[in-house]
XYZ file of C-alpha atoms in Angstrom:
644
model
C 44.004 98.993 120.949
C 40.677 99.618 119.609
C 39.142 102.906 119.449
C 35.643 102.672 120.355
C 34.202 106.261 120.754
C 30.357 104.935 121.841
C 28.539 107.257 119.286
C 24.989 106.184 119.135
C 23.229 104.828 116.580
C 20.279 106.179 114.955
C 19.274 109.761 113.086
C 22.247 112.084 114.555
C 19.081 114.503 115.731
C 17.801 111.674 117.883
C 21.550 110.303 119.066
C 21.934 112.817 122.520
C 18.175 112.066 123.732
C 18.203 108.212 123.012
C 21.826 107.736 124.281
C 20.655 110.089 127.497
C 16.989 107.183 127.997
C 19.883 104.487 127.660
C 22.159 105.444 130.607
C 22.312 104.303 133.852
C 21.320 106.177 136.450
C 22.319 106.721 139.733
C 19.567 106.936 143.133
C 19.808 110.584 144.492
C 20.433 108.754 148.171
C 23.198 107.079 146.822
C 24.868 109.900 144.521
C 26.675 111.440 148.331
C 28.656 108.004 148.512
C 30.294 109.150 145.838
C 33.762 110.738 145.442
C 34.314 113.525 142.169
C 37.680 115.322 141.540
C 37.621 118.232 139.175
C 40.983 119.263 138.391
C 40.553 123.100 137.091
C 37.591 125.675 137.584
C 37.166 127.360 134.484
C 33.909 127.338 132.633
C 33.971 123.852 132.089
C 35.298 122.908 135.603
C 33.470 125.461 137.586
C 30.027 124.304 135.849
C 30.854 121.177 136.201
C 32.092 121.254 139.660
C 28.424 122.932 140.561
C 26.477 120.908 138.117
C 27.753 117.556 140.020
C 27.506 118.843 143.590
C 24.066 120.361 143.131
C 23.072 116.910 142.448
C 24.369 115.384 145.404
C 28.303 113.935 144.858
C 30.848 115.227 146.989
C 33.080 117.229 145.124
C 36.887 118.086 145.204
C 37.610 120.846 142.782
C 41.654 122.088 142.195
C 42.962 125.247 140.625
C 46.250 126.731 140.725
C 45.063 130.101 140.955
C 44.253 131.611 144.090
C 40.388 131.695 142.787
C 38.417 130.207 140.234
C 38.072 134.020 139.171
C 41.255 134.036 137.470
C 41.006 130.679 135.394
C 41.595 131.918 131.847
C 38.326 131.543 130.476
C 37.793 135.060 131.923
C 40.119 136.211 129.143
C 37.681 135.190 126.382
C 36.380 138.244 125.043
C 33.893 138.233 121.645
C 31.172 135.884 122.666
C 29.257 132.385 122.655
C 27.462 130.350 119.795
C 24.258 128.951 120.190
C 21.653 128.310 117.715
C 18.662 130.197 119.038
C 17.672 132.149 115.405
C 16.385 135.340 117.459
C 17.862 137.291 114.601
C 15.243 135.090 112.238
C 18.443 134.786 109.752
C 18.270 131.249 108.843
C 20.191 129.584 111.766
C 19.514 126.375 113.115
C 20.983 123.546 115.221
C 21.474 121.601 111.763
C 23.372 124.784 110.396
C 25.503 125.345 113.541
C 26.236 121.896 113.326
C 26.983 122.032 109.530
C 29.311 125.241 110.197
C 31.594 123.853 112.742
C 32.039 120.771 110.950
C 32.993 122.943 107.946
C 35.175 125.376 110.444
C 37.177 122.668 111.267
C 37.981 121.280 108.146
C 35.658 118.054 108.225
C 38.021 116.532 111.202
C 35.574 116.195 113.522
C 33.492 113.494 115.147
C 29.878 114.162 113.500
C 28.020 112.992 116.195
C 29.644 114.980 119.478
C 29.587 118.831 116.901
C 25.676 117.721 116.435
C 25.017 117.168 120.685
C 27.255 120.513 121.111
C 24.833 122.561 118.504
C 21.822 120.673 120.389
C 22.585 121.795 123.561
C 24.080 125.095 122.617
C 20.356 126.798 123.574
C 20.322 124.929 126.624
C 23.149 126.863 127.671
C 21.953 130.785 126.780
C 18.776 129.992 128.835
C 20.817 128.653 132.097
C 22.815 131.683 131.543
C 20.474 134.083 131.477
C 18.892 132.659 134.386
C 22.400 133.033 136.559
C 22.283 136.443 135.660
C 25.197 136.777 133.179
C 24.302 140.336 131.437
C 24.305 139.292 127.886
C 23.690 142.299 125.369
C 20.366 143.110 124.067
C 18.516 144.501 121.792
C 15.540 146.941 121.197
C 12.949 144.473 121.346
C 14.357 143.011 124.603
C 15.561 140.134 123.082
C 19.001 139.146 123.712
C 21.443 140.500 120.740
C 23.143 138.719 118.589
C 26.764 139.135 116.141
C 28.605 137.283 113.406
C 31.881 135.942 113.928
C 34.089 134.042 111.553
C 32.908 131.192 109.667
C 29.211 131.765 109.430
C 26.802 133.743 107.599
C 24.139 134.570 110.550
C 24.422 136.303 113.418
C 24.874 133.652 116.590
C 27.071 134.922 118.786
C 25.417 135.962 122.245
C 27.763 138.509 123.963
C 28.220 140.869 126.778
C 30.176 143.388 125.260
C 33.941 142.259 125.092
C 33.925 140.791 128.538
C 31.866 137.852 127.309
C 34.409 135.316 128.949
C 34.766 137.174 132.739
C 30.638 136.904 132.666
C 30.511 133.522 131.761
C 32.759 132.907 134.413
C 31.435 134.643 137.266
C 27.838 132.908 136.446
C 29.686 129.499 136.768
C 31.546 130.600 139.892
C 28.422 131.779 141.744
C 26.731 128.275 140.941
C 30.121 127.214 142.270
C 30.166 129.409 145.179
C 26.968 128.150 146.273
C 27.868 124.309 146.317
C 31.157 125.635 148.072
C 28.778 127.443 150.630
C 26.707 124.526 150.933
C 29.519 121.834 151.906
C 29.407 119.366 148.888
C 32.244 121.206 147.164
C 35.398 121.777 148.860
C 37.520 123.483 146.767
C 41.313 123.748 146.553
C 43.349 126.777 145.272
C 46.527 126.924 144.491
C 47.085 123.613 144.136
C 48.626 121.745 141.228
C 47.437 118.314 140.170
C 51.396 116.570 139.076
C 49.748 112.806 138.371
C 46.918 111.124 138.300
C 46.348 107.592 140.493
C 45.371 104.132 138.568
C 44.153 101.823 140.913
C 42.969 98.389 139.100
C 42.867 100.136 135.822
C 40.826 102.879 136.935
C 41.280 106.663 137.334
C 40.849 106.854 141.529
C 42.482 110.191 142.623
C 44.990 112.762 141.777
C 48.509 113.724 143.583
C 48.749 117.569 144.340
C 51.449 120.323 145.359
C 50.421 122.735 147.365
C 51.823 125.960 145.654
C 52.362 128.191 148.863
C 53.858 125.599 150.976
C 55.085 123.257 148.763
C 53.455 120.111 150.388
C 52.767 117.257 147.957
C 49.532 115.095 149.288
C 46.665 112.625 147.839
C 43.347 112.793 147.181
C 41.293 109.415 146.499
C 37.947 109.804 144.463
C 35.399 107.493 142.158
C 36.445 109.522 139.567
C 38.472 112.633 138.042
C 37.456 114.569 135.672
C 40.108 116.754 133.395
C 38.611 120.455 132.771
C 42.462 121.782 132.774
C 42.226 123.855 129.083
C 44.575 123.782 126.007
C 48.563 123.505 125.650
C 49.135 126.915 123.309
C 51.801 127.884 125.887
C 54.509 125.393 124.585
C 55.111 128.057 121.955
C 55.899 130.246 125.085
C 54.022 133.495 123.208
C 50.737 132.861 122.514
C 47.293 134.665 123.858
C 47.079 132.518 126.761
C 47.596 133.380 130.854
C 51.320 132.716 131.347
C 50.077 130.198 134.080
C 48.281 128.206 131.165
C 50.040 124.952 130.779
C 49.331 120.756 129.687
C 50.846 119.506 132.908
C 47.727 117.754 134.516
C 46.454 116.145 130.410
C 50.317 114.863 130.047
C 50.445 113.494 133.061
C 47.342 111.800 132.398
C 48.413 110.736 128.726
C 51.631 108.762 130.283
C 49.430 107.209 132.548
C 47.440 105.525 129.634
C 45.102 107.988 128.168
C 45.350 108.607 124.654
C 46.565 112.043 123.236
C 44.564 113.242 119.626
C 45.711 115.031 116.855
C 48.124 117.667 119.269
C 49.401 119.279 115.534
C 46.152 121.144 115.597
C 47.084 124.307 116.437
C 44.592 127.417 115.964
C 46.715 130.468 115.142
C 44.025 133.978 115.919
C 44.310 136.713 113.354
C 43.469 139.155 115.551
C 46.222 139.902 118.209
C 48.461 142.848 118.942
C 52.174 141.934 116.860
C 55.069 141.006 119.155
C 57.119 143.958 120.269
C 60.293 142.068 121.333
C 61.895 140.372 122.918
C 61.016 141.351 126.675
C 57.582 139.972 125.783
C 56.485 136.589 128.077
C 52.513 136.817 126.440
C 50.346 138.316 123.866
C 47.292 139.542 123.903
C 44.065 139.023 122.105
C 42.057 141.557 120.388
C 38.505 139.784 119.643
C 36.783 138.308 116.873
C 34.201 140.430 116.605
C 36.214 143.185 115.527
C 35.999 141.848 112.662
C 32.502 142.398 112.337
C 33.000 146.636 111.314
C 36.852 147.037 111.240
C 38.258 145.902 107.627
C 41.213 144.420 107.113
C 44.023 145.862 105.160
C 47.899 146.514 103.487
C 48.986 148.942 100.927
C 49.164 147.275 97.421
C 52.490 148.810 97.394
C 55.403 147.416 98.511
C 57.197 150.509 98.778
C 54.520 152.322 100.638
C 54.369 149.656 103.018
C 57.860 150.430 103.588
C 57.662 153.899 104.077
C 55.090 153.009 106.665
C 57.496 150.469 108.734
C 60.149 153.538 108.661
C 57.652 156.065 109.977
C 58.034 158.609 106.348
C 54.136 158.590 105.712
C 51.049 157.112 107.614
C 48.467 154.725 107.317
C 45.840 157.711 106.636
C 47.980 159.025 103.912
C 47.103 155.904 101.806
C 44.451 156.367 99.448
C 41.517 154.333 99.260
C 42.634 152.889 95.596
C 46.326 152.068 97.145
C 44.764 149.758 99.636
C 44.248 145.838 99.202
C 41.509 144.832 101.301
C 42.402 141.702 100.718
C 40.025 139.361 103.097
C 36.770 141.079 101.169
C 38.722 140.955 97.571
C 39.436 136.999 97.718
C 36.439 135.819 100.098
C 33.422 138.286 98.702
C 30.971 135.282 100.249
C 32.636 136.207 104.071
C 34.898 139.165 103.618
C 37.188 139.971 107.155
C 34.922 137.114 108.786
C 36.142 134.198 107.404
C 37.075 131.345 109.495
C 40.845 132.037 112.038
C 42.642 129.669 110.084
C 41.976 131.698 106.581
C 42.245 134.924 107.936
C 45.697 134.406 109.683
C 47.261 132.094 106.603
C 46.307 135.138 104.624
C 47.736 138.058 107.251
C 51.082 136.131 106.762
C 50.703 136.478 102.961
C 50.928 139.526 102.509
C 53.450 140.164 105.319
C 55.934 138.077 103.924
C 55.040 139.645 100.291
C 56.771 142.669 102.085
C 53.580 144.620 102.475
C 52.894 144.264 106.417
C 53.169 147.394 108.334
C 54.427 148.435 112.110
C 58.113 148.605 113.077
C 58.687 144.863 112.305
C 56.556 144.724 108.761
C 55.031 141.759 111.001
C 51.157 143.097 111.149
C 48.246 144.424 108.833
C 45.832 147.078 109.583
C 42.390 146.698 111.153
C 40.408 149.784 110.269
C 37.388 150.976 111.683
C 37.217 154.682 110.241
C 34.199 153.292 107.783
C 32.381 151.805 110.880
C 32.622 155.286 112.898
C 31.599 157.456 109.854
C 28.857 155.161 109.352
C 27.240 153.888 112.290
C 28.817 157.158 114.791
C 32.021 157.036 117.764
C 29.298 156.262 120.267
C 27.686 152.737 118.901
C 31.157 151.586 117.922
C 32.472 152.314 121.579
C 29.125 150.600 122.799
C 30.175 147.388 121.030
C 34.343 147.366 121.441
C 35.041 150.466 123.995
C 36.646 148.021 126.761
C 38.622 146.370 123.353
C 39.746 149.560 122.230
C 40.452 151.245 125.626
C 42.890 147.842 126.458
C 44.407 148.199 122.784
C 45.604 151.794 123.676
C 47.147 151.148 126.803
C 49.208 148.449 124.934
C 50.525 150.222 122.398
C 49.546 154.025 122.760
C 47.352 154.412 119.949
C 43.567 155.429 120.120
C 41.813 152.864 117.539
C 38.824 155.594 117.219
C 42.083 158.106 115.075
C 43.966 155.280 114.100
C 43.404 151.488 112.417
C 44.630 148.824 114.688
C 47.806 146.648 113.608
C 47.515 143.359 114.207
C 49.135 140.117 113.317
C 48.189 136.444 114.311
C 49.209 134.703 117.318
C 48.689 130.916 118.814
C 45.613 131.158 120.610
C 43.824 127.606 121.219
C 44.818 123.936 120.542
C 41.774 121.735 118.820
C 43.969 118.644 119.845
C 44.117 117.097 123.566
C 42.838 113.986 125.122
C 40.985 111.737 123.533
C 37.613 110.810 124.722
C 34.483 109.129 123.793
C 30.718 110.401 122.981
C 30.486 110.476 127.449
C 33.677 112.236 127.529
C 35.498 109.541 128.930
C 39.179 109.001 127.970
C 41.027 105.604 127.438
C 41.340 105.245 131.220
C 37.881 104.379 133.124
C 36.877 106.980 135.104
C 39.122 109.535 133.777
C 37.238 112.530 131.954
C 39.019 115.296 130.070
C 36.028 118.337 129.479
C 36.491 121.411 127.000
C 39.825 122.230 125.779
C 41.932 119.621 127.516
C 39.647 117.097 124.529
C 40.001 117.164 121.176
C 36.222 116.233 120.685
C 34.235 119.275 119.111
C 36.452 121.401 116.811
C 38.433 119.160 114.270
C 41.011 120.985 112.742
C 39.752 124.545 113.222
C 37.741 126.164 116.124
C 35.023 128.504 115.334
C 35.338 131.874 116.764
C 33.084 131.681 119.826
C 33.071 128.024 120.754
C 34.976 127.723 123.060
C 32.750 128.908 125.927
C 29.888 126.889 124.158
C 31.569 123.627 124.367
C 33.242 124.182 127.763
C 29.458 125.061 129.087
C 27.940 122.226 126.971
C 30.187 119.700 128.634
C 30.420 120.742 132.350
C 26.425 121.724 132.748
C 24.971 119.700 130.190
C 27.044 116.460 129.420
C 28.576 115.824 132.118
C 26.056 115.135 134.720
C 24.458 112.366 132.271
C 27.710 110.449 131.576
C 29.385 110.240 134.803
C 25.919 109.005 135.909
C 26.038 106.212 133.810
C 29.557 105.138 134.446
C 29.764 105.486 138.552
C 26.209 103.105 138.426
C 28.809 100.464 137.829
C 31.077 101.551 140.550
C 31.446 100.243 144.285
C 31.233 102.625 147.083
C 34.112 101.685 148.968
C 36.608 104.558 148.633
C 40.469 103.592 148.263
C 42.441 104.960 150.698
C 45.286 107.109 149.716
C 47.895 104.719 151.725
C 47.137 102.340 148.838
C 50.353 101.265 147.244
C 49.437 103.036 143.640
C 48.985 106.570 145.530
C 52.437 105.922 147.379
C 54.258 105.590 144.281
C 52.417 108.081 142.407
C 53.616 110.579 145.479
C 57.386 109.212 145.090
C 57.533 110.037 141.411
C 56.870 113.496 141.985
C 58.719 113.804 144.605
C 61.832 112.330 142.816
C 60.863 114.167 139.525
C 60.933 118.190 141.716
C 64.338 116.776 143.645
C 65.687 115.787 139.831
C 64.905 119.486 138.733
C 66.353 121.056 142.170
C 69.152 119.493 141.769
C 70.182 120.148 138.285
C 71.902 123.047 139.284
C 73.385 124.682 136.174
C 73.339 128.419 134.839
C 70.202 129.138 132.721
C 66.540 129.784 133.773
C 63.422 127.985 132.661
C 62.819 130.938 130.557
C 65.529 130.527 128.439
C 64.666 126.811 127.550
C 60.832 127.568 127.208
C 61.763 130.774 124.737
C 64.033 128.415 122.409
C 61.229 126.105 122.328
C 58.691 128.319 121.521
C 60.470 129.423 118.854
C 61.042 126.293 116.953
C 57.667 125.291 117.527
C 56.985 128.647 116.159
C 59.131 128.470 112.993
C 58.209 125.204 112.127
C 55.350 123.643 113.404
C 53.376 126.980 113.463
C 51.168 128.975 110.785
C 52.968 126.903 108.226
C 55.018 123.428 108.071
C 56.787 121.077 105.948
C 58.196 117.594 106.033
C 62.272 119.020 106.307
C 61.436 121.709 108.755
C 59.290 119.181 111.198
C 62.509 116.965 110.573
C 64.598 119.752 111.551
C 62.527 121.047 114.859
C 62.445 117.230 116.077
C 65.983 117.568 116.224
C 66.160 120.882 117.571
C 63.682 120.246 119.819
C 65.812 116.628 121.763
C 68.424 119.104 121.784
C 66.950 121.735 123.780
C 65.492 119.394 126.427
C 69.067 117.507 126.392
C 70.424 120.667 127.457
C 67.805 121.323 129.933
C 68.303 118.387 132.298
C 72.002 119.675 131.797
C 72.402 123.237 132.771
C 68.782 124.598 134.702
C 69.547 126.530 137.530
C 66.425 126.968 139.868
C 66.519 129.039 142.972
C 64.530 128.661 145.809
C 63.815 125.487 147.423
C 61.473 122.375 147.866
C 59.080 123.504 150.567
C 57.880 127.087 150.019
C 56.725 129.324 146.847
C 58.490 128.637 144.226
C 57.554 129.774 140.919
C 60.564 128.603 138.898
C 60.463 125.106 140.448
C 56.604 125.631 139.143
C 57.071 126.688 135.343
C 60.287 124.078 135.284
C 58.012 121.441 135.856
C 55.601 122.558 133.437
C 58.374 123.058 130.654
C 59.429 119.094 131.399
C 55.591 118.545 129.634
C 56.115 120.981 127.153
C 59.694 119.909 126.182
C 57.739 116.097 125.471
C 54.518 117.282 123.987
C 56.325 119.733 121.423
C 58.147 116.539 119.853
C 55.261 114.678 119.703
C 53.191 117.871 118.043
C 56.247 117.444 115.328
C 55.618 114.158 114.844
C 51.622 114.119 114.594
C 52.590 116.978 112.136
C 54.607 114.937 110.277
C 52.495 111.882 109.771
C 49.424 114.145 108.739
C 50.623 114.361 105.425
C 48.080 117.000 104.256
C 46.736 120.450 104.817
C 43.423 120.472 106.949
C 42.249 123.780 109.175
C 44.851 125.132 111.183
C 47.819 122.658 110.120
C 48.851 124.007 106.976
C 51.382 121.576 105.140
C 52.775 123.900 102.417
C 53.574 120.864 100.229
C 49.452 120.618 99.898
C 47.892 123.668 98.897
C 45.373 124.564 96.309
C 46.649 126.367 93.152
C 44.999 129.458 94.951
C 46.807 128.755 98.430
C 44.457 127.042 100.552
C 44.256 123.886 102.268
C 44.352 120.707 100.507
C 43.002 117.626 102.502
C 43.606 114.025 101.584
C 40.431 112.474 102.574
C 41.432 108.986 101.456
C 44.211 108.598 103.310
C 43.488 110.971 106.786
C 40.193 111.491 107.325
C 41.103 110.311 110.817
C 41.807 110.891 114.247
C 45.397 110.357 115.548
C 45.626 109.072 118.897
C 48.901 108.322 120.438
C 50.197 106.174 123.245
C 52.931 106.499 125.352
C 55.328 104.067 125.464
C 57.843 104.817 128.182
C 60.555 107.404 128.645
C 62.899 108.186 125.260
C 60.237 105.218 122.889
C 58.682 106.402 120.183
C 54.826 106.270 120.818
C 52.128 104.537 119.585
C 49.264 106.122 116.882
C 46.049 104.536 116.798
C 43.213 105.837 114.219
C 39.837 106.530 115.023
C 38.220 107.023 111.551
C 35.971 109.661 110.845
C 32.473 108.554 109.363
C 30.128 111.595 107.821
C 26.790 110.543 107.068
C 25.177 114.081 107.064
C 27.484 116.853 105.614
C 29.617 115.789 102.684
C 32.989 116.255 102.454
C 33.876 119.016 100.292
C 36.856 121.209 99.571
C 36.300 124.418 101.945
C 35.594 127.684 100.307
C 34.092 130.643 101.661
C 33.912 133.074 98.165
């Protein structure tokens, strides 16, 4: 197989507007004839749901929540990039480019991180115009704040509810095509396959999650907006209901799966607690803008912190290694994720980390509140500091934070071209279910820029081009390829039903997470990947073997629901391990401790894996398929990383 990603030619400023003159276009009378499915309503669903139905295709839009409300983009909290230079720092759509290019370790596709920067301003302005409530400033102006990985200040925000604002702007648009007939939407619904008819993407098969009725829906096309796979580590920052069940369906069905090692572990989270914990939760980014990171120099006084003798105000301002500003004086505490985390677990397993389980560093803000007053810092973080309180019963205005890093997003998923389109025709994946944007390293605040930039802003143009080319006739879902599709998952729920042993899902999807945590998290190496392959055939060997699920076939059943999500898991966990393994370097957020600098950072092998990794599957229990797309930089040169 070749992989032929469609970039443009020409200057990479000029790529998005030629490629855009070049596509084909589709009549406004004839865009109703067609047929769209959009298989999750977050930012990038919901936007593109609207975008697509407010210019005339009939629209069929699927979430598993009860509302598009509760998609999990409403979780994101710090803000969105876009390269508007209000602040009159020195940004630019070249230097947002150049940053996120540099985030993520120079393992990303040049020419879809340029179109994402280029549209990035696109996206404030539509906002704005919804009526999300971004912050501003004295001037009027919409503010602005740093987050990790950059030296200006491009991060538009509405105080630490960036994500829920986002959201409800995209819902309303939403709401509106809902209102209007051209969207009919479907909650609580969960896409289980996806339907190939002549080598095309033509529909989806669905549960119903309250009734448990399995059905078919026939479309032109389907487009994948279903968000990342952190939860295979079972902890991680993500909804509980997060999961890769609609991309791995898709990826046995023939679309490719890129570089699923990348793994973005976020510094910033409250530490696990124990073992009664099912998620963790994310304290933002930009609290990193005026709290400063921190552990005693001193072993010992570390110690007597863990055992409750002294506390953290008792330690003197010479005792404490700030350690983020002391190594990284360029971008102190707002260094890129990777960085910041990688160094967090330094100096926790040097036996200086603090909190009952010496598993977390401090995140101070008593210079912020003596300098800039309680009343601005509660203006910028109070709905941060008010939700880290109720966690853990400590007011962040008396005391610092602890907090320790925690999988948060996955840069891998998907593969798809420059139109989004994967390696089945008509099947899109959009925002975190692709591996387009972020290489091997998101940016702080991207996430809602690219999910935006490809549901508003990309979509509409490429789906354009490609249903141009497409009949009208609809396939009917008593077609023979949506009859079998609706027999596998039947069979596949039965299978689980009938299993009938002694353990819960849980206890499977916690031993998991664990190996995946141990050794294919913040750190790996070549025996412990060899090791967690092992571990992890074993664990779904004795999950076919001894699940017991209550409840039945046809009614609400959440355990039937999170069983057939762990199935995914279970098979995308061994092939993280063995991405992992062929990767034989450090690069952003997969950390290879064989290949590290002499001062501990990532070490890249650009000779040998300046690539994508795309896999194939090959059928149930065969080893699958990788397939490089190599990665060409013509404007930013490939350097080691550093921000001193």
């Amino acid at each position: 197989m070749i992989l032929d990603s469609k970039t443009p030619d020409g200057p990479i400023a000029e790529k998005w507007t030629r490629h855009k003159f070049g596509m084909k276009l589709v009549n406004p009378a004839n865009k109703r004839k067609y047929d769209v499915i959009v298989v999750g309503t977050g930012l990038a669903g919901a936007s593109a749901a609207a975008s697509l139905a407010e210019l005339g295709y009939n629209v069929k839009a699927f979430c598993f929540q009860d509302s598009p409300r509760r998609a999990h983009s409403i979780a994101a909290q710090g803000g969105i990039n876009a390269a508007k230079n209000y602040q009159n720092d020195g940004d630019s759509v070249f230097r947002l480019f150049y940053d996120t290019v540099k985030g993520g370790d120079y393992r990303s596709r040049e020419a879809n991180v340029y179109r994402l920067a280029e549209v990035s301003t696109n996206i404030i302005d539509q906002c704005v115009a919804q009526g999300v409530p971004f912050a501003r400033e004295y001037g009027g102006l919409l503010d602005n704040r740093s987050f990790g990985g950059a030296q200006v200040s491009r991060t538009f925000y509405a105080k630490g509810q960036t994500g829920q604002q986002l959201l409800l702007g995209a819902y309303s648009a939403l709401s509106r095509q809902v209102n209007t007939g051209k969207v009919k939407l479907y909650p609580r619904t969960e896409m289980l396959d996806v339907v190939i008819v002549d080598g095309k993407a033509r529909g989806i098969v669905a549960r119903n999650l309250i009734t448990g009725v399995i059905d078919s829906h026939s479309a032109h096309a389907v487009l994948l907006c279903t968000g990342g796979y952190g939860n295979v580590f079972y902890l991680s920052t993500n909804a509980m209901g997060s999961n890769a069940t609609a991309a791995w369906r898709a990826h046995k069905k023939g679309a490719l799966f890129a570089n699923p090692c990348y793994t973005q572990i976020h510094p910033t989270c409250i530490p696990v607690s124990g073992e009664h914990q099912s998620k963790l939760t994310l304290m933002s980014e930009s609290l990193r803008n005026d709290g400063r990171v921190w552990v005693p120099k001193s072993k010992e006084q570390a110690e007597k912190i863990r055992t409750g003798e002294i506390k953290a105000g008792s330690i003197a301002e010479e005792d404490r290694d700030y350690y983020l500003e002391n190594r990284y004086p360029a971008f102190g505490n707002l260094v890129p994720r990777d960085v910041a985390s990688r160094n967090a677990k330094d100096v926790c397993d040097d036996g200086r980390g603090v909190g009952p389980t010496g598993l977390a560093v401090y995140l101070d803000f008593a210079d912020a509140i003596q300098r800039d007053g309680r009343d601005t810092i509660e203006a910028k973080y109070g709905n941060l500091f008010d939700i880290y309180e109720k966690i853990t019963g400590e007011n962040p205005y008396n005391v610092p934070m602890k907090i320790y890093p925690a999988v948060h997003y996955t840069m891998g998923g998907l593969w798809v071209d420059y139109n989004l389109m994967t390696t089945v025709p008509g099947l899109y994946a959009l925002g975190e279910a692709n591996f387009s944007d972020h290489g091997a390293n998101r940016l702080g605040a991207s996430a809602l820029m690219q999910g935006l930039a490809d549901g508003y802003f990309v979509i509409p143009y490429a789906i354009g081009d490609y249903l141009a080319t497409m009949p009208y006739d609809k396939v009917s879902t008593d077609h023979e390829a949506f009859r079998e599709a609706r027999d596998k998952v039947d069979n596949d729920i039965k299978k689980l039903l009938n299993i009938n042993g002694s353990k819960p899902v849980d206890h499977f999807h916690k031993k998991l997470g664990k190996v995946m945590w141990d050794y294919c998290g913040m750190a790996r190496n070549a025996d412990g990947l060899k090791k967690a392959k092992k571990l992890v055939q074993e664990i779904r060997d004795e999950f076919w073997s001894d699940l017991k699920l209550t409840g039945g076939y046809d009614e609400l059943n959440m355990s039937l629901e999170k069983a057939s999500r762990l199935v995914d898991f279970l098979e995308l966990g061994e092939l993280m391990i063995d991405d992992a393994s062929l990767r034989d370097e450090s690069c952003g957020g997969h950390f290879r401790s064989e290949h590290q600098t002499d001062e501990g950072e990532a070490k890249r092998d650009d000779e040998h894996f300046a690539f994508v990794a795309a896999w194939e599957y090959k059928g149930e229990g065969k080893p699958e398929v990788m397939y490089k797309e190599d990665l060409v930089f013509e404007n930013v040169k490939l350097t080691q990383r550093s921000y001193k």
